[in-house]
Amino acid sequence: MKRTAASPPKMGFRDWIGWMFFVDLLHGLRLTLSYLFSPSITLQYPDREKWIPYPRFRGHHYLRSDSDGTTRCVACELCARICPCHCITVVPHTAADGERRPQVFDIDLARCLFCGLCEDACPVEAIALGQNYEFSQYTPAALRADLDQLASMPGKVDRGGYVVAARLEAGTRISPTGSTEEGRHWWQQIRGMRVKRDE
Amino acid sequence: MELTLAILVICIKLALIAGVLLLLPVPLTWLERKVAGHMQQRLGPMRVGWHGLLQPIADGIKLLTKEDTIPAGADRLLFKIAPIVALVPSFVVFITIPFGENVTVLGHEITLAVSNLNIGLLFILAVIGLEVFGVILAGWASNSKYALLGGLRTCAQMISYEIPMGFAVIGVIMLAQSMNLAEIVEAQSEVWFIVYQPIGFLVFLIAGLAECQRVPFDLAEAEGDLGAGYHTEYSGMRFSLFMMNEYIIMVLISVLCVLLFFGGWHGILLPLPPLVWFLLKVALVIYLFMWFRFTFPRYRYDQLMTIGWKVLLPLSLANILITGLLL
């Protein structure tokens, strides 16, 4: 007998009975039904929720300041030198207190590839890549971040990797509505799949 | 006076049915997208209205206001009338569908069907067969290879599935001794025909799935290989007419399933109103169709033909034979 897809090679009596009563199809239906009642992984991002990234996340750069508010940057230009896409421009000058400080510190985010080498290269831990990932603009020119912008950017999160309630407000920011300390664990609790929390 | 009243009642019934059928795709598309979303661990539409309830209305407005393009090489007349030809039969069959027992309003007995035909079932099977002409016309008039192949497949599919469908129904007709749908439902007041006709129901369900061209038999509009099948070239309102037609046929098959095999408006256990029972059962069958859609892969063209001619046809014939012997 010619073998076709409809008659698989060796089928025992049980298999044959199962085939007659569409057991395979019923298995499929049961699976999709279980999915129907499982929680959804959709992140309702701009409307209701927002993802707080992990501490290792590399977002918008920021410049750290000392406790008195002066920037830590000593304008050594190591970050500008190591940058693989030459997106950092640093012009040093002598500040009022006689220290070497940046007069101009521009990062062209349109060119930046967020590799984090500037963070590694910095001798005084001034520049780092923070948690902000909402900086879309309409023109490449608007993506140039200057000294003040960099100083005002949010830094890294202490613990991350969860979803908090947030709302899209008039303007560009999606700001959390409640506490940002602890949130929903989005993809880690889907269908009983428990993943060890990334600290 | 009597005549005017009768005509008035018929007009009201027609308007009611046409209105409900035209609005029906609105909740059904919402339900389908929700079921699809949750079965794929998504949420489905969420942004327009509460849980996306107004999404189909927004889509409808979009389709109504979209530019209605006709391809350059198309047969313009056939292209324009094809959606209407497809839509009219599926509206027409609903005039014989009873939605409940006769009710008495102000001393007049009113049937809950526009026309309680004695050959209702035959009429439905005959008229619904005409729907395929619209699809074939659309495939032919579009002057597109995808549309033509879609129309071709629909044609072959309909021929191989109308026959088992008709034969599957014969068992029910033999049991009920009538082709009148109301009488068929009446005959099921004790035991639903699904108990006597499980094979008939199975054949009817599979043939019905093929009839309304839903997964796993949606070869006519197989997205993967044909673009969108017979309505590839359609846009705007004409496209939405085809979509509406698809949903109405799905509702029709669900209604027929309930009327023929699940006791129509006869309830069990719970003493709900008959119409509520009827709608509940129809909704369940519609949900079953959606469940199928997001579970099963599509059959290949030759498998479809094999199932139709080599499985369903002998099964339905055997069903008639067994039913005849047991009667």
Short mmCIF file of C-alpha atoms in Angstrom, two decimals:
data_model
loop_
_atom_site.label_atom_id
_atom_site.label_comp_id
_atom_site.label_asym_id
_atom_site.label_seq_id
_atom_site.Cartn_x
_atom_site.Cartn_y
_atom_site.Cartn_z
CA MET A 1 0.00 0.00 0.00
CA LYS A 2 1.26 3.44 -0.84
CA ARG A 3 2.06 5.49 2.22
CA THR A 4 0.42 8.86 2.38
CA ALA A 5 0.23 11.55 4.99
CA ALA A 6 -3.27 10.42 5.88
CA SER A 7 -2.10 6.91 6.81
CA PRO A 8 1.06 7.15 8.92
CA PRO A 9 3.30 4.05 8.99
CA LYS A 10 2.61 2.06 12.16
CA MET A 11 -0.61 2.77 13.93
CA GLY A 12 -1.70 0.59 16.80
CA PHE A 13 -5.30 0.02 17.77
CA ARG A 14 -5.23 2.76 20.38
CA ASP A 15 -3.73 5.25 17.95
CA TRP A 16 -6.35 4.33 15.42
CA ILE A 17 -9.18 4.89 17.89
CA GLY A 18 -7.58 8.19 18.88
CA TRP A 19 -7.31 9.23 15.25
CA MET A 20 -10.97 8.39 14.73
CA PHE A 21 -12.08 10.60 17.59
CA PHE A 22 -9.77 13.51 16.70
CA VAL A 23 -7.64 13.13 19.85
CA ASP A 24 -4.82 15.22 18.39
CA LEU A 25 -7.19 18.03 17.54
CA LEU A 26 -8.67 17.90 21.04
CA HIS A 27 -5.18 18.15 22.52
CA GLY A 28 -4.63 21.28 20.45
CA LEU A 29 -7.95 22.75 21.52
CA ARG A 30 -7.15 22.09 25.18
CA LEU A 31 -3.79 23.81 24.82
CA THR A 32 -5.25 26.94 23.25
CA LEU A 33 -7.99 27.01 25.88
CA SER A 34 -5.37 26.92 28.64
CA TYR A 35 -3.61 29.79 26.90
CA LEU A 36 -6.90 31.68 26.74
CA PHE A 37 -7.10 31.69 30.54
CA SER A 38 -3.41 32.34 31.20
CA PRO A 39 -2.24 35.87 31.99
CA SER A 40 -1.30 38.03 29.06
CA ILE A 41 2.24 39.27 28.55
CA THR A 42 1.13 42.48 26.89
CA LEU A 43 2.77 45.53 28.41
CA GLN A 44 0.27 48.38 28.20
CA TYR A 45 3.14 50.75 27.83
CA PRO A 46 2.12 54.30 27.20
CA ASP A 47 -1.39 53.95 28.64
CA ARG A 48 -1.07 52.18 31.96
CA GLU A 49 2.30 50.62 32.55
CA LYS A 50 5.97 51.23 32.17
CA TRP A 51 9.00 49.00 32.23
CA ILE A 52 11.67 49.86 34.78
CA PRO A 53 14.90 48.60 33.24
CA TYR A 54 17.57 46.53 34.94
CA PRO A 55 20.55 48.32 36.59
CA ARG A 56 22.78 47.09 33.76
CA PHE A 57 20.52 48.78 31.20
CA ARG A 58 22.32 51.31 29.00
CA GLY A 59 19.99 54.21 28.32
CA HIS A 60 20.43 57.97 28.04
CA HIS A 61 23.82 59.16 29.38
CA TYR A 62 24.00 61.24 32.53
CA LEU A 63 26.77 63.14 34.30
CA ARG A 64 27.19 62.59 38.01
CA SER A 65 27.67 65.57 40.32
CA ASP A 66 29.36 65.83 43.69
CA SER A 67 27.37 66.58 46.83
CA ASP A 68 27.95 70.32 46.38
CA GLY A 69 26.45 70.21 42.93
CA THR A 70 29.57 70.66 40.81
CA THR A 71 30.02 68.16 38.07
CA ARG A 72 32.52 65.38 38.63
CA CYS A 73 33.78 65.53 35.08
CA VAL A 74 37.38 66.70 34.74
CA ALA A 75 37.17 67.06 30.97
CA CYS A 76 39.95 64.58 30.35
CA GLU A 77 38.33 63.70 27.02
CA LEU A 78 38.99 59.98 27.48
CA CYS A 79 35.35 59.26 26.75
CA ALA A 80 35.52 61.26 23.55
CA ARG A 81 38.68 59.39 22.60
CA ILE A 82 37.36 55.88 23.24
CA CYS A 83 33.95 56.47 21.67
CA PRO A 84 33.75 54.20 18.59
CA CYS A 85 31.41 56.55 16.75
CA HIS A 86 32.90 59.88 17.80
CA CYS A 87 29.66 61.19 19.20
CA ILE A 88 31.09 62.94 22.29
CA THR A 89 32.47 66.47 22.07
CA VAL A 90 34.31 67.81 25.14
CA VAL A 91 35.84 71.28 25.35
CA PRO A 92 37.74 71.81 28.61
CA HIS A 93 38.20 75.10 30.42
CA THR A 94 39.41 76.29 33.81
CA ALA A 95 36.57 76.80 36.22
CA ALA A 96 36.30 79.59 38.79
CA ASP A 97 37.80 77.36 41.49
CA GLY A 98 40.80 76.63 39.29
CA GLU A 99 39.74 73.05 38.45
CA ARG A 100 39.69 71.65 34.92
CA ARG A 101 36.02 71.32 33.95
CA PRO A 102 34.09 70.85 30.69
CA GLN A 103 32.92 74.03 29.03
CA VAL A 104 31.09 72.06 26.35
CA PHE A 105 29.98 68.46 26.81
CA ASP A 106 27.81 67.36 23.89
CA ILE A 107 26.67 63.85 23.07
CA ASP A 108 25.13 63.23 19.67
CA LEU A 109 22.55 60.58 20.55
CA ALA A 110 21.70 60.12 16.89
CA ARG A 111 25.18 58.67 16.41
CA CYS A 112 25.64 56.97 19.77
CA LEU A 113 25.40 53.18 19.79
CA PHE A 114 25.05 52.89 23.59
CA CYS A 115 28.05 50.58 24.00
CA GLY A 116 29.00 52.01 27.40
CA LEU A 117 32.72 52.33 26.64
CA CYS A 118 32.67 55.96 27.82
CA GLU A 119 31.44 54.74 31.18
CA ASP A 120 34.30 52.24 31.39
CA ALA A 121 36.89 54.77 30.34
CA CYS A 122 35.90 57.55 32.74
CA PRO A 123 38.55 57.84 35.52
CA VAL A 124 36.27 59.77 37.92
CA GLU A 125 33.02 57.89 37.26
CA ALA A 126 31.37 61.02 35.95
CA ILE A 127 29.66 59.81 32.79
CA ALA A 128 27.38 56.77 32.89
CA LEU A 129 24.48 55.33 30.97
CA GLY A 130 21.25 55.64 32.95
CA GLN A 131 17.69 54.28 32.91
CA ASN A 132 15.98 56.78 30.62
CA TYR A 133 14.92 55.30 27.30
CA GLU A 134 12.25 57.83 26.32
CA PHE A 135 14.08 60.47 24.34
CA SER A 136 12.60 60.22 20.86
CA GLN A 137 12.80 63.43 18.84
CA TYR A 138 11.57 64.61 15.47
CA THR A 139 14.94 65.82 14.16
CA PRO A 140 18.49 64.47 14.54
CA ALA A 141 19.57 67.95 15.68
CA ALA A 142 17.28 67.70 18.71
CA LEU A 143 19.13 64.57 19.76
CA ARG A 144 22.25 66.52 20.78
CA ALA A 145 22.38 66.46 24.58
CA ASP A 146 24.36 69.26 26.21
CA LEU A 147 25.94 69.61 29.65
CA ASP A 148 22.80 70.73 31.49
CA GLN A 149 20.63 68.04 29.94
CA LEU A 150 23.17 65.36 30.84
CA ALA A 151 23.39 66.57 34.42
CA SER A 152 19.61 66.48 34.84
CA MET A 153 19.08 62.98 33.40
CA PRO A 154 17.95 60.22 35.80
CA GLY A 155 20.67 57.83 36.89
CA LYS A 156 20.72 54.07 37.17
CA VAL A 157 18.03 52.17 39.04
CA ASP A 158 18.89 50.26 42.21
CA ARG A 159 16.80 47.23 41.35
CA GLY A 160 14.94 46.88 38.12
CA GLY A 161 13.31 44.47 35.78
CA TYR A 162 9.65 45.03 36.59
CA VAL A 163 6.60 46.93 35.42
CA VAL A 164 5.01 49.75 37.36
CA ALA A 165 1.78 51.64 36.84
CA ALA A 166 2.37 54.74 34.72
CA ARG A 167 0.43 57.18 32.60
CA LEU A 168 1.18 59.10 29.44
CA GLU A 169 1.01 62.77 30.26
CA ALA A 170 0.74 65.81 28.04
CA GLY A 171 4.25 66.36 26.80
CA THR A 172 6.63 63.55 26.24
CA ARG A 173 7.18 61.82 29.55
CA ILE A 174 5.44 58.70 30.74
CA SER A 175 5.55 59.12 34.47
CA PRO A 176 4.82 56.45 37.06
CA THR A 177 1.58 57.01 38.96
CA GLY A 178 2.42 55.04 42.08
CA SER A 179 5.45 53.68 43.82
CA THR A 180 8.34 52.66 41.59
CA GLU A 181 9.89 50.46 44.26
CA GLU A 182 8.15 47.20 43.43
CA GLY A 183 6.11 46.24 40.42
CA ARG A 184 4.61 43.45 38.40
CA HIS A 185 7.03 40.92 37.03
CA TRP A 186 5.74 41.00 33.50
CA TRP A 187 7.15 37.96 31.70
CA GLN A 188 8.51 35.96 34.61
CA GLN A 189 5.20 34.61 35.85
CA ILE A 190 3.69 33.49 32.57
CA ARG A 191 2.25 29.96 32.61
CA GLY A 192 4.08 28.87 35.76
CA MET A 193 7.45 29.71 34.27
CA ARG A 194 9.50 30.98 37.21
CA VAL A 195 12.80 32.60 36.39
CA LYS A 196 15.26 33.55 39.08
CA ARG A 197 15.11 37.23 39.65
CA ASP A 198 17.93 39.20 38.17
CA GLU A 199 19.36 41.31 40.95
CA MET B 1 -56.96 45.81 7.14
CA GLU B 2 -55.79 42.25 7.81
CA LEU B 3 -53.53 42.40 4.77
CA THR B 4 -52.01 45.75 5.74
CA LEU B 5 -51.30 44.47 9.22
CA ALA B 6 -49.68 41.31 7.87
CA ILE B 7 -47.48 43.32 5.51
CA LEU B 8 -46.57 45.69 8.31
CA VAL B 9 -45.53 42.80 10.56
CA ILE B 10 -43.40 41.31 7.80
CA CYS B 11 -41.76 44.69 7.13
CA ILE B 12 -40.93 45.12 10.82
CA LYS B 13 -39.45 41.63 10.97
CA LEU B 14 -37.38 42.23 7.84
CA ALA B 15 -36.07 45.53 9.14
CA LEU B 16 -35.20 43.92 12.47
CA ILE B 17 -33.33 41.03 10.87
CA ALA B 18 -31.49 43.24 8.39
CA GLY B 19 -30.50 45.64 11.17
CA VAL B 20 -29.28 42.90 13.47
CA LEU B 21 -27.36 41.20 10.68
CA LEU B 22 -25.72 44.45 9.59
CA LEU B 23 -24.67 45.24 13.16
CA LEU B 24 -23.65 41.70 14.03
CA PRO B 25 -20.10 41.91 12.61
CA VAL B 26 -19.39 44.69 15.12
CA PRO B 27 -19.44 42.54 18.27
CA LEU B 28 -18.16 39.51 16.36
CA THR B 29 -14.98 41.18 15.11
CA TRP B 30 -14.36 42.46 18.62
CA LEU B 31 -14.88 38.98 20.06
CA GLU B 32 -12.70 37.38 17.42
CA ARG B 33 -9.83 39.78 18.06
CA LYS B 34 -10.17 39.32 21.80
CA VAL B 35 -10.18 35.53 21.52
CA ALA B 36 -7.21 35.70 19.15
CA GLY B 37 -5.33 37.98 21.49
CA HIS B 38 -5.87 36.00 24.64
CA MET B 39 -5.08 32.70 22.95
CA GLN B 40 -1.77 34.23 21.90
CA GLN B 41 -1.18 35.76 25.35
CA ARG B 42 -1.97 39.24 24.09
CA LEU B 43 -4.79 41.52 25.18
CA GLY B 44 -6.27 42.34 21.80
CA PRO B 45 -7.76 45.80 21.21
CA MET B 46 -7.61 47.86 24.40
CA ARG B 47 -7.44 51.54 23.49
CA VAL B 48 -10.75 52.47 21.81
CA GLY B 49 -13.46 52.37 24.45
CA TRP B 50 -13.60 50.05 27.43
CA HIS B 51 -11.38 47.06 26.56
CA GLY B 52 -11.50 48.11 22.91
CA LEU B 53 -15.27 47.68 22.60
CA LEU B 54 -15.55 50.56 20.13
CA GLN B 55 -12.68 49.30 17.98
CA PRO B 56 -14.95 47.68 15.31
CA ILE B 57 -16.83 50.99 14.96
CA ALA B 58 -13.57 52.83 14.43
CA ASP B 59 -12.57 50.20 11.88
CA GLY B 60 -15.94 50.57 10.18
CA ILE B 61 -15.53 54.32 9.89
CA LYS B 62 -12.06 53.78 8.47
CA LEU B 63 -13.34 51.31 5.87
CA LEU B 64 -16.24 53.58 4.92
CA THR B 65 -14.03 56.60 4.35
CA LYS B 66 -11.23 54.80 2.56
CA GLU B 67 -10.66 55.22 -1.14
CA ASP B 68 -12.36 52.48 -3.09
CA THR B 69 -9.89 51.40 -5.72
CA ILE B 70 -10.69 49.27 -8.74
CA PRO B 71 -7.68 47.64 -10.45
CA ALA B 72 -6.91 48.90 -13.95
CA GLY B 73 -7.46 45.57 -15.70
CA ALA B 74 -10.57 44.61 -13.77
CA ASP B 75 -14.01 44.01 -15.22
CA ARG B 76 -15.58 47.04 -13.57
CA LEU B 77 -19.22 45.94 -13.61
CA LEU B 78 -18.57 42.43 -12.27
CA PHE B 79 -16.09 43.83 -9.76
CA LYS B 80 -18.75 46.16 -8.41
CA ILE B 81 -21.62 43.69 -8.22
CA ALA B 82 -19.60 40.76 -6.83
CA PRO B 83 -19.81 41.81 -3.14
CA ILE B 84 -23.56 42.34 -3.51
CA VAL B 85 -24.04 38.99 -5.19
CA ALA B 86 -22.13 37.39 -2.31
CA LEU B 87 -24.00 39.29 0.40
CA VAL B 88 -27.61 38.96 -0.79
CA PRO B 89 -28.04 35.15 -0.40
CA SER B 90 -26.66 35.18 3.11
CA PHE B 91 -29.25 37.81 4.06
CA VAL B 92 -32.03 36.01 2.21
CA VAL B 93 -31.61 32.70 4.03
CA PHE B 94 -32.32 34.35 7.36
CA ILE B 95 -35.97 34.89 6.43
CA THR B 96 -36.71 31.21 7.09
CA ILE B 97 -34.84 30.96 10.37
CA PRO B 98 -37.22 30.76 13.36
CA PHE B 99 -35.95 32.37 16.54
CA GLY B 100 -38.56 30.95 18.87
CA GLU B 101 -42.08 29.65 19.18
CA ASN B 102 -45.05 31.69 18.02
CA VAL B 103 -45.93 34.59 20.26
CA THR B 104 -49.29 36.29 20.62
CA VAL B 105 -49.27 40.08 20.54
CA LEU B 106 -52.62 41.92 20.91
CA GLY B 107 -54.59 38.87 19.88
CA HIS B 108 -52.54 38.23 16.75
CA GLU B 109 -50.32 35.19 16.52
CA ILE B 110 -46.87 36.14 15.21
CA THR B 111 -44.26 33.65 14.12
CA LEU B 112 -40.72 34.50 15.09
CA ALA B 113 -39.60 33.96 11.52
CA VAL B 114 -40.21 36.21 8.54
CA SER B 115 -41.56 33.28 6.58
CA ASN B 116 -42.17 29.88 8.10
CA LEU B 117 -41.45 27.88 4.94
CA ASN B 118 -42.35 24.21 4.85
CA ILE B 119 -39.20 23.53 2.85
CA GLY B 120 -37.08 25.87 4.98
CA LEU B 121 -34.02 23.65 5.16
CA LEU B 122 -34.00 22.95 1.44
CA PHE B 123 -34.44 26.66 0.76
CA ILE B 124 -31.45 27.52 2.97
CA LEU B 125 -29.19 24.91 1.38
CA ALA B 126 -30.24 26.03 -2.09
CA VAL B 127 -29.84 29.77 -1.54
CA ILE B 128 -26.59 29.58 0.39
CA GLY B 129 -25.13 27.75 -2.60
CA LEU B 130 -25.63 30.94 -4.61
CA GLU B 131 -23.28 32.84 -2.31
CA VAL B 132 -20.32 31.19 -4.00
CA PHE B 133 -21.14 33.00 -7.25
CA GLY B 134 -20.20 36.29 -5.65
CA VAL B 135 -16.86 34.89 -4.61
CA ILE B 136 -16.20 33.40 -8.05
CA LEU B 137 -17.19 36.69 -9.70
CA ALA B 138 -14.87 38.59 -7.38
CA GLY B 139 -12.02 36.24 -8.19
CA TRP B 140 -12.70 36.45 -11.91
CA ALA B 141 -13.32 40.19 -12.18
CA SER B 142 -10.26 41.24 -10.19
CA ASN B 143 -7.89 40.22 -12.99
CA SER B 144 -5.37 39.09 -10.41
CA LYS B 145 -3.79 35.68 -10.08
CA TYR B 146 -4.32 35.51 -6.34
CA ALA B 147 -7.96 36.42 -6.58
CA LEU B 148 -8.52 33.97 -9.43
CA LEU B 149 -6.91 31.11 -7.50
CA GLY B 150 -8.97 32.03 -4.44
CA GLY B 151 -12.16 31.97 -6.47
CA LEU B 152 -11.15 28.67 -8.06
CA ARG B 153 -10.52 27.07 -4.70
CA THR B 154 -13.81 28.34 -3.31
CA CYS B 155 -15.60 26.82 -6.28
CA ALA B 156 -14.03 23.39 -5.80
CA GLN B 157 -14.48 23.57 -2.04
CA MET B 158 -18.15 24.40 -2.30
CA ILE B 159 -18.85 21.53 -4.69
CA SER B 160 -17.18 19.00 -2.44
CA TYR B 161 -18.73 20.28 0.80
CA GLU B 162 -22.29 21.17 -0.14
CA ILE B 163 -23.02 17.51 -0.89
CA PRO B 164 -21.93 16.04 2.49
CA MET B 165 -23.64 18.97 4.18
CA GLY B 166 -26.92 18.22 2.44
CA PHE B 167 -26.60 14.51 3.20
CA ALA B 168 -25.76 15.17 6.85
CA VAL B 169 -28.97 17.11 7.20
CA ILE B 170 -31.07 14.29 5.70
CA GLY B 171 -30.71 12.26 8.90
CA VAL B 172 -32.28 15.12 10.83
CA ILE B 173 -35.08 15.45 8.29
CA MET B 174 -35.79 11.72 8.59
CA LEU B 175 -36.01 11.97 12.37
CA ALA B 176 -38.17 15.08 12.39
CA GLN B 177 -40.31 14.01 9.41
CA SER B 178 -40.24 17.62 8.23
CA MET B 179 -38.15 20.21 6.49
CA ASN B 180 -39.76 23.03 8.41
CA LEU B 181 -37.18 24.37 10.82
CA ALA B 182 -39.73 25.18 13.52
CA GLU B 183 -41.06 21.63 13.35
CA ILE B 184 -37.53 20.23 13.46
CA VAL B 185 -36.94 22.16 16.66
CA GLU B 186 -40.32 20.98 17.99
CA ALA B 187 -39.27 17.38 17.38
CA GLN B 188 -36.27 17.95 19.65
CA SER B 189 -38.26 19.08 22.68
CA GLU B 190 -37.52 15.75 24.38
CA VAL B 191 -34.07 14.71 23.14
CA TRP B 192 -31.71 16.80 21.05
CA PHE B 193 -30.79 15.29 17.71
CA ILE B 194 -27.09 15.38 18.57
CA VAL B 195 -27.81 12.26 20.64
CA TYR B 196 -29.25 10.38 17.65
CA GLN B 197 -27.06 11.98 14.99
CA PRO B 198 -23.50 12.40 16.32
CA ILE B 199 -21.95 11.50 12.96
CA GLY B 200 -24.41 13.71 11.15
CA PHE B 201 -23.47 16.59 13.44
CA LEU B 202 -19.75 16.01 12.92
CA VAL B 203 -20.13 15.95 9.14
CA PHE B 204 -22.36 19.02 9.28
CA LEU B 205 -19.89 20.90 11.48
CA ILE B 206 -16.90 20.13 9.26
CA ALA B 207 -18.82 20.89 6.09
CA GLY B 208 -20.13 24.05 7.76
CA LEU B 209 -16.60 25.15 8.58
CA ALA B 210 -15.74 24.65 4.92
CA GLU B 211 -18.92 26.44 3.89
CA CYS B 212 -18.08 29.59 5.81
CA GLN B 213 -14.43 29.28 4.78
CA ARG B 214 -12.91 29.39 8.19
CA VAL B 215 -9.81 27.69 9.47
CA PRO B 216 -8.94 24.87 8.87
CA PHE B 217 -10.70 25.21 5.50
CA ASP B 218 -9.97 28.85 4.67
CA LEU B 219 -8.14 27.96 1.47
CA ALA B 220 -9.99 30.60 -0.52
CA GLU B 221 -8.29 33.37 1.40
CA ALA B 222 -5.17 31.60 2.62
CA GLU B 223 -3.06 34.54 3.73
CA GLY B 224 0.15 32.60 3.42
CA ASP B 225 -0.12 31.60 -0.20
CA LEU B 226 -2.74 33.82 -1.81
CA GLY B 227 -2.39 37.26 -0.29
CA ALA B 228 -6.03 37.54 0.73
CA GLY B 229 -7.56 35.18 -1.83
CA TYR B 230 -10.61 36.30 -3.74
CA HIS B 231 -10.80 39.73 -2.08
CA THR B 232 -7.12 40.61 -2.56
CA GLU B 233 -7.99 43.52 -4.86
CA TYR B 234 -10.90 44.82 -2.84
CA SER B 235 -10.64 47.78 -0.52
CA GLY B 236 -12.84 50.07 1.50
CA MET B 237 -16.56 49.37 1.73
CA ARG B 238 -16.57 46.57 -0.86
CA PHE B 239 -14.00 44.68 1.18
CA SER B 240 -16.05 45.17 4.31
CA LEU B 241 -19.09 43.73 2.52
CA PHE B 242 -17.11 40.54 1.96
CA MET B 243 -16.04 40.49 5.59
CA MET B 244 -19.63 41.05 6.69
CA ASN B 245 -20.71 38.21 4.42
CA GLU B 246 -18.19 35.89 6.04
CA TYR B 247 -19.41 36.70 9.52
CA ILE B 248 -23.06 36.34 8.55
CA ILE B 249 -22.41 32.92 7.05
CA MET B 250 -20.60 31.92 10.21
CA VAL B 251 -23.63 33.01 12.23
CA LEU B 252 -25.90 31.14 9.82
CA ILE B 253 -23.93 27.90 10.21
CA SER B 254 -23.98 28.32 13.99
CA VAL B 255 -27.72 28.96 13.95
CA LEU B 256 -28.29 25.89 11.76
CA CYS B 257 -26.14 23.77 14.09
CA VAL B 258 -28.24 24.85 17.03
CA LEU B 259 -31.56 24.44 15.22
CA LEU B 260 -30.78 21.04 13.74
CA PHE B 261 -28.75 19.35 16.46
CA PHE B 262 -28.91 21.27 19.73
CA GLY B 263 -32.64 21.64 20.21
CA GLY B 264 -32.99 25.24 19.06
CA TRP B 265 -34.61 27.28 21.81
CA HIS B 266 -35.30 24.30 24.09
CA GLY B 267 -33.26 24.71 27.23
CA ILE B 268 -31.99 22.24 29.76
CA LEU B 269 -31.59 22.58 33.53
CA LEU B 270 -31.96 26.36 33.71
CA PRO B 271 -35.40 27.87 33.09
CA LEU B 272 -34.19 30.75 30.93
CA PRO B 273 -36.38 32.37 28.26
CA PRO B 274 -36.29 30.40 24.98
CA LEU B 275 -34.70 33.23 23.00
CA VAL B 276 -31.89 33.56 25.56
CA TRP B 277 -31.22 29.84 25.35
CA PHE B 278 -31.14 30.07 21.59
CA LEU B 279 -28.72 32.98 21.52
CA LEU B 280 -26.54 31.36 24.18
CA LYS B 281 -26.17 28.20 22.13
CA VAL B 282 -25.46 30.15 18.95
CA ALA B 283 -22.82 32.19 20.77
CA LEU B 284 -21.18 29.00 22.01
CA VAL B 285 -20.99 27.55 18.50
CA ILE B 286 -19.58 30.85 17.20
CA TYR B 287 -16.99 30.75 19.96
CA LEU B 288 -16.16 27.18 18.94
CA PHE B 289 -15.48 28.39 15.39
CA MET B 290 -13.17 31.11 16.70
CA TRP B 291 -11.45 28.62 18.97
CA PHE B 292 -10.84 26.39 15.95
CA ARG B 293 -9.45 29.29 14.00
CA PHE B 294 -6.69 29.99 16.48
CA THR B 295 -5.85 26.34 17.08
CA PHE B 296 -5.71 24.50 13.80
CA PRO B 297 -3.40 24.88 10.82
CA ARG B 298 -4.88 25.04 7.34
CA TYR B 299 -5.48 21.91 5.27
CA ARG B 300 -3.72 21.56 1.97
CA TYR B 301 -5.86 21.74 -1.15
CA ASP B 302 -5.61 18.02 -1.96
CA GLN B 303 -6.25 17.07 1.69
CA LEU B 304 -9.36 19.23 1.60
CA MET B 305 -10.63 17.36 -1.44
CA THR B 306 -9.73 14.00 0.13
CA ILE B 307 -11.64 14.82 3.30
CA GLY B 308 -14.65 16.01 1.36
CA TRP B 309 -15.00 13.14 -1.10
CA LYS B 310 -13.37 10.19 0.66
CA VAL B 311 -14.33 10.79 4.29
CA LEU B 312 -17.32 13.07 4.68
CA LEU B 313 -19.36 11.81 1.73
CA PRO B 314 -19.21 8.08 2.71
CA LEU B 315 -19.74 9.02 6.35
CA SER B 316 -22.84 11.03 5.61
CA LEU B 317 -24.21 8.28 3.32
CA ALA B 318 -23.58 5.68 6.03
CA ASN B 319 -25.32 7.97 8.48
CA ILE B 320 -28.41 8.09 6.29
CA LEU B 321 -28.33 4.30 5.94
CA ILE B 322 -28.02 3.69 9.68
CA THR B 323 -30.69 6.24 10.48
CA GLY B 324 -33.01 4.59 7.95
CA LEU B 325 -32.36 1.12 9.38
CA LEU B 326 -32.92 2.24 12.96
CA LEU B 327 -36.12 4.07 12.10
#
